[in-house]
Coordinates of C-alpha atoms in Angstrom, one line a residue:
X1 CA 19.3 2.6 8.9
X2 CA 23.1 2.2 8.2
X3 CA 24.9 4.0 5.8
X4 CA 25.6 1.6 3.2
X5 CA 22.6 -0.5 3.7
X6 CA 20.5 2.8 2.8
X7 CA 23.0 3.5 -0.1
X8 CA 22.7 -0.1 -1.1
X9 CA 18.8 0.0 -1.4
X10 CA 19.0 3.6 -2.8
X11 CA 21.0 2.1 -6.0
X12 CA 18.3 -0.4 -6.2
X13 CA 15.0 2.1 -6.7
X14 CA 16.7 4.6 -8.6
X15 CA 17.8 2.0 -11.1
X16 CA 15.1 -0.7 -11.0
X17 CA 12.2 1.7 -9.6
X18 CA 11.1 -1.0 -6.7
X19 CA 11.5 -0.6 -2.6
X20 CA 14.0 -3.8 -2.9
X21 CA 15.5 -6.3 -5.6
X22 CA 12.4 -7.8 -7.1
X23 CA 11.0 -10.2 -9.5
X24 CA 8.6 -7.2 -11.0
X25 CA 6.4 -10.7 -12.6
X26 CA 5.1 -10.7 -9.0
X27 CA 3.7 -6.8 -9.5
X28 CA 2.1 -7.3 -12.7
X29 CA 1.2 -10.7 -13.0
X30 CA -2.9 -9.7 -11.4
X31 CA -3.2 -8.1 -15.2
X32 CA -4.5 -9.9 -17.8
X33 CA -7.0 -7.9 -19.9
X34 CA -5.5 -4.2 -19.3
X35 CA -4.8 -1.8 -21.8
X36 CA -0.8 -0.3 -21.7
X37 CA -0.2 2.9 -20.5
X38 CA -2.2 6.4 -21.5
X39 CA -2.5 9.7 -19.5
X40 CA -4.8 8.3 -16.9
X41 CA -3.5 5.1 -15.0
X42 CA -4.6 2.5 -12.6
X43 CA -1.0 2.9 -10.0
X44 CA -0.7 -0.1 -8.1
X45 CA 3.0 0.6 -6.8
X46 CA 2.8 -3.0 -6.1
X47 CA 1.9 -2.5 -2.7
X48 CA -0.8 -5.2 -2.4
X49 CA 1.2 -7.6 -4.1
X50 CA 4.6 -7.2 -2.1
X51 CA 3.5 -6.2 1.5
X52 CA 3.9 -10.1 2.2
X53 CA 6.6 -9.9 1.1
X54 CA 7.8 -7.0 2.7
X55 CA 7.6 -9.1 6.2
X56 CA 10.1 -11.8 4.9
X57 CA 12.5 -8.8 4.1
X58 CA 12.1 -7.0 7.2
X59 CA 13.1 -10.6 8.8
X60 CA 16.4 -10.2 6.4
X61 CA 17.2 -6.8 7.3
X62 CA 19.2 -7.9 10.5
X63 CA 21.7 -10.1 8.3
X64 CA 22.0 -7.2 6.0
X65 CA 23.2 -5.5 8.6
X66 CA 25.9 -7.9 9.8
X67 CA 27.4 -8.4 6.4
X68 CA 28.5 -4.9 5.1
X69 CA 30.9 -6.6 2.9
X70 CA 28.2 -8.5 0.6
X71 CA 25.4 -5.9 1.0
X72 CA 24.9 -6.5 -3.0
X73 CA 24.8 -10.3 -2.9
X74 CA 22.6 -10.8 -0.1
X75 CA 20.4 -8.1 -1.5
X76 CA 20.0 -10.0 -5.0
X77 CA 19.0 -12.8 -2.9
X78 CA 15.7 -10.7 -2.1
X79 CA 14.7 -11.2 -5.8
X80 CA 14.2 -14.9 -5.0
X81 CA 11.5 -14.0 -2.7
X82 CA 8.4 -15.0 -3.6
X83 CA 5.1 -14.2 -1.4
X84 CA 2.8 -16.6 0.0
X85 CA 1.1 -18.0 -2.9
X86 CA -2.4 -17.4 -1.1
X87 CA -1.3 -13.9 -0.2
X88 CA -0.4 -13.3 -3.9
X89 CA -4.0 -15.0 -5.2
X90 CA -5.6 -12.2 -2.4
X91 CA -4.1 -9.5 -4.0
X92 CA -4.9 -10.5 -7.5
X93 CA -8.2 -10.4 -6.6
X94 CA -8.7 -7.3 -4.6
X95 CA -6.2 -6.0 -7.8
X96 CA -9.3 -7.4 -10.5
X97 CA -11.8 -5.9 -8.1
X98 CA -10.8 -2.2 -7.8
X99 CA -10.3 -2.3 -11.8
X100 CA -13.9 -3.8 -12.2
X101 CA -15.3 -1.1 -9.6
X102 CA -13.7 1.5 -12.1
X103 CA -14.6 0.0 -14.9
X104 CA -18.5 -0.2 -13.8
X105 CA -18.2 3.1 -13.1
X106 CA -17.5 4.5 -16.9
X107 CA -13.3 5.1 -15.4
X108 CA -10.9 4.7 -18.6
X109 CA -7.6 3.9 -17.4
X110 CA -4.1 1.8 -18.3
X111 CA -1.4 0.2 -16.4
X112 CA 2.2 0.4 -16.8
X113 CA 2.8 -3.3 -16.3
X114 CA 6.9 -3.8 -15.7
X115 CA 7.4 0.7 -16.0
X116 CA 5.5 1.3 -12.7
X117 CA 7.7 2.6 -10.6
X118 CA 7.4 2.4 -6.6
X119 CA 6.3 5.9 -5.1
X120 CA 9.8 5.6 -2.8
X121 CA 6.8 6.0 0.5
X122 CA 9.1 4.1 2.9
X123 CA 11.5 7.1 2.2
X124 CA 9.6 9.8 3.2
X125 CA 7.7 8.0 6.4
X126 CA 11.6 7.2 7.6
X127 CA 12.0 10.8 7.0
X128 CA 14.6 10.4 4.8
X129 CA 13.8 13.5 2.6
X130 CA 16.2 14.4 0.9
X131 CA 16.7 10.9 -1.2
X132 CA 13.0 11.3 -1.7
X133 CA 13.6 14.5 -3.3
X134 CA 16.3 12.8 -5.5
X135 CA 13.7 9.8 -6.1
X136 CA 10.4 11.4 -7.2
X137 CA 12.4 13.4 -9.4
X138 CA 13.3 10.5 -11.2
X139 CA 9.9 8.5 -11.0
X140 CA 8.4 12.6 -12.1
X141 CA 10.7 11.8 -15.1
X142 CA 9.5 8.4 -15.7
X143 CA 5.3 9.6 -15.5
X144 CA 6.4 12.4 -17.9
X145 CA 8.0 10.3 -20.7
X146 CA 5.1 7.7 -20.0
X147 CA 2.9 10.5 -21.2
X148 CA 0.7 9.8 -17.7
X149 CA -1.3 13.2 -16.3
X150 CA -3.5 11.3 -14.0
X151 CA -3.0 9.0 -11.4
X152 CA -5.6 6.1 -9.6
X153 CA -4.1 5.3 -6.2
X154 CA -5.4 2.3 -4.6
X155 CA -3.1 2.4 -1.0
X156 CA -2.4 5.1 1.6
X157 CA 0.6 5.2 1.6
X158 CA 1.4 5.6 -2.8
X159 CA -1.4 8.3 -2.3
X160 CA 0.2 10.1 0.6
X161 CA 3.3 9.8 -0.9
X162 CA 2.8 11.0 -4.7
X163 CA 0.1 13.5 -3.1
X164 CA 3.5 15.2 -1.4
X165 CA 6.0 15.0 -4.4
X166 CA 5.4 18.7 -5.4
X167 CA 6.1 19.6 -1.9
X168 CA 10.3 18.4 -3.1
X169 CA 9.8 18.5 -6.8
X170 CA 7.7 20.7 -9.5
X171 CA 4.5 17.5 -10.1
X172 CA 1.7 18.9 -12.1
X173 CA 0.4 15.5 -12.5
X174 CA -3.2 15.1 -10.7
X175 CA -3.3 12.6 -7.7
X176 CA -6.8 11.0 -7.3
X177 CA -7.7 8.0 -5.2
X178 CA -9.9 5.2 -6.7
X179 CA -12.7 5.3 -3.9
X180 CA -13.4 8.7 -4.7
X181 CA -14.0 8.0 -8.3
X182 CA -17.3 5.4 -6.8
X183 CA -20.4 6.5 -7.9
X184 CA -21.9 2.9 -7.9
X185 CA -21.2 0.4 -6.2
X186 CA -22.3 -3.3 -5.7
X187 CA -24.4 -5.0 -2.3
X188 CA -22.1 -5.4 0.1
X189 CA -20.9 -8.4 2.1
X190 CA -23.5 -9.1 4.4
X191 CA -22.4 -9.3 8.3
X192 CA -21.7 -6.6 10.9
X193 CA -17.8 -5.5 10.8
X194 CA -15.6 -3.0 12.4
X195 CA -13.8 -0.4 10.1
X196 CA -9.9 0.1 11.4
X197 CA -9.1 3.4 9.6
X198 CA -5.6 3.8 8.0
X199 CA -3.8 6.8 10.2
X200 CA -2.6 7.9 6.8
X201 CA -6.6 8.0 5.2
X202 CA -8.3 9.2 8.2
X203 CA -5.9 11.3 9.8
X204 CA -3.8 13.0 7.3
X205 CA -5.8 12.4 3.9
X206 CA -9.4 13.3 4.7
X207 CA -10.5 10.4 2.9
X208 CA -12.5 8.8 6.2
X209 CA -15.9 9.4 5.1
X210 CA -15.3 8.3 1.7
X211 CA -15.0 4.9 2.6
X212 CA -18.1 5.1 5.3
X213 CA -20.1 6.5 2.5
X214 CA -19.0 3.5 -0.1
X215 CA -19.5 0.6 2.7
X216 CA -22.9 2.8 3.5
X217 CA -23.9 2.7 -0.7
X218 CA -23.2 -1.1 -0.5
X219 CA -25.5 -2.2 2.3
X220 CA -22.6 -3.1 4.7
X221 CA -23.3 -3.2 8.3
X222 CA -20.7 -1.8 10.5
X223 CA -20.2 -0.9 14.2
X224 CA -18.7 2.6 15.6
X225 CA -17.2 2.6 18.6
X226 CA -16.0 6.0 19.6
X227 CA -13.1 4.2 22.1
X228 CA -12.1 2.2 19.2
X229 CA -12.5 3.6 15.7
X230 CA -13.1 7.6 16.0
X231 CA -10.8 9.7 14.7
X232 CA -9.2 10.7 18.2
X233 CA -8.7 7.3 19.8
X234 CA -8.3 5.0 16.7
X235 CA -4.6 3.8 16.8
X236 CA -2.2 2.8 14.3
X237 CA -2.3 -1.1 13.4
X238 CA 1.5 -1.2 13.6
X239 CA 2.9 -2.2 10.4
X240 CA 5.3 0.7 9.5
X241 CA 7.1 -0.1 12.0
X242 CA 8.0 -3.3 11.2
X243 CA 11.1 -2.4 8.8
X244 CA 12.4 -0.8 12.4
X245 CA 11.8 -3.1 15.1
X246 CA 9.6 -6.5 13.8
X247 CA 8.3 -7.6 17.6
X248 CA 7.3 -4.5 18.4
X249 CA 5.2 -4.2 15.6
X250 CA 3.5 -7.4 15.9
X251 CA 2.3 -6.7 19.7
X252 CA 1.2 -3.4 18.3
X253 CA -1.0 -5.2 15.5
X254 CA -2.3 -7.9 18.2
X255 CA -3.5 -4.9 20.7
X256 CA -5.1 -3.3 17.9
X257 CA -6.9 -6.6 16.7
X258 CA -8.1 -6.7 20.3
X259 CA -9.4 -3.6 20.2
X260 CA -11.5 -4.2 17.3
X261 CA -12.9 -7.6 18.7
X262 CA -14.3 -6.0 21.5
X263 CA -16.5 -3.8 18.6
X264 CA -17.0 -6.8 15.8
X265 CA -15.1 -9.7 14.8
X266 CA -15.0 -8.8 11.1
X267 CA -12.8 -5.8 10.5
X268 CA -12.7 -3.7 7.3
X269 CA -9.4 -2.4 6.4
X270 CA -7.8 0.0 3.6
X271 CA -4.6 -0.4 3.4
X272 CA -2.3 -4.0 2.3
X273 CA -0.4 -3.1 5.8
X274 CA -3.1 -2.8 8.2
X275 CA -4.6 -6.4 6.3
X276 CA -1.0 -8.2 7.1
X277 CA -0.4 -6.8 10.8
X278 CA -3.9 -7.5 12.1
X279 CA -5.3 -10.3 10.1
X280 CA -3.2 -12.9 12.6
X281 CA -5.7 -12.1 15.1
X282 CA -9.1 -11.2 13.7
X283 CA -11.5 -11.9 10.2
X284 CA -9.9 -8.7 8.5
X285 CA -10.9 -8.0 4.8
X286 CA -9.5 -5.1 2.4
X287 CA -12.7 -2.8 1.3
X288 CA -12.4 -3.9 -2.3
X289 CA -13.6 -7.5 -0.9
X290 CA -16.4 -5.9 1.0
X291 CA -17.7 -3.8 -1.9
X292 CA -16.4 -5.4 -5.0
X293 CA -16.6 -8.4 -6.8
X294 CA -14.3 -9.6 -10.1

């Protein structure tokens, strides 16, 4: 990334607290009935609600890149961004979902609304470490004077990434992920599907049984295909990389879909990336649509 593009963005999250200049309505607006703050909260990061819009940015970053003189206009132009108002609907729902799943389950949790800070996760997967030391230090500061001890991640990538903060920073605040908190779940949708495992869940998380065992506690049929969805020969559905190089990315997400098709034509996902790169090219639905309901 260049220089003063990085340093640009960097302003942005350590004063704002978001991956780019956002309109933070768009994060919060999914919660109607839940109660402020507390030492446990729900931590959306605002994944599911931005990774739409994520792909218009990464579509921006090129003219970024040509204009180093007006890197802080063009940036505030991000804030007039507004997903896909179906996308945004989506991820209102699979929001509503999760909390109802916790909720059913006897989970007592808040939400920071407008304080939520982004995790800073595209910083450490660019490798970029040491301004995700500088960041989690400040987002540490921000849980701390929140009063927050425990936090619900809902997306592979927050968890991976405020799982690692006390690899850079002293974080004594407890990192749990929502699907291990089911006990109960719902009946399932009904169908035969194909589960496309997030790398980050299955491969670095040990969290790939925990979502077998929920879809399995649900009633939902799905297909394994040791070519297509084990552990060794599953493959990345290519969204990460879209911040890099766009094109790529979007072969790599319609290879992957292929993949899957061969198994099922329904495919279960985990993560708000894996749902924009492959659902071009196959049924996808997020796991909170599979086993929960609003």
């Amino acid at each position: 990334m260049d220089k003063s593009l990085k340093e640009a963005l960097m302003k942005v999250m350590m004063s704002d607290f978001t991956p780019f200049p956002l309109d933070k309505s768009i994060c919060t607006g999914w919660a109607t009935n839940e109660p402020r703050g507390g030492s446990t909260i729900l931590y959306t990061g605002c994944m599911y609600q931005v990774v739409p819009l994520s792909a218009i940015f990464d579509r921006f970053m090129p003219i970024l890149s040509k204009n180093r003189l007006f890197y802080t206009s063009l940036l505030n132009l991000a804030k007039k961004f507004h997903p896909d108002k179906a996308a945004l609907d989506r991820s209102y729902k699979i929001l509503r979902s999760i909390s109802s799943l916790l909720k059913k389950n006897g989970i007592n949790f808040g939400y920071m609304y407008e304080d939520e800070p982004y995790s800073g996760a595209f910083l450490l997967e660019l490798g970029m470490l040491s301004d995700f030391e500088r960041y989690a230090t400040l987002v540490r500061e921000k849980f701390k004077q929140q009063g927050v001890k425990r936090i619900i991640t809902i997306d592979p990538h927050s968890h991976n990434a405020l799982s690692r903060y006390s690899e850079f920073i002293t974080f004594d605040i407890d990192v749990v992920n929502y699907m291990e908190l089911l006990r109960e779940v719902g009946i399932g949708k009904k169908g035969d599907f194909v589960i496309h495992d997030s790398c980050l869940y299955s491969r670095f998380l040990n969290k790939r049984e925990v979502y077998r065992e929920l879809l399995k506690k649900a009633g939902v049929s799905f297909k394994e295909d040791y070519m297509v969805t084990s552990k060794e020969n599953s493959l990345c559905c290519g969204g990460p990389l879209s911040p890099i190089d766009e094109r790529v990315s979007k072969r790599i997400g319609e290879y992957r879909a292929n993949q899957l098709k061969k198994v099922s034509e329904k495919v279960i996902v985990q993560c708000p990336f894996c749902y924009v790169n492959l659902s071009p090219y196959v049924e996808a639905y997020d796991i909170a649509e599979v086993i929960g309901s609003e």
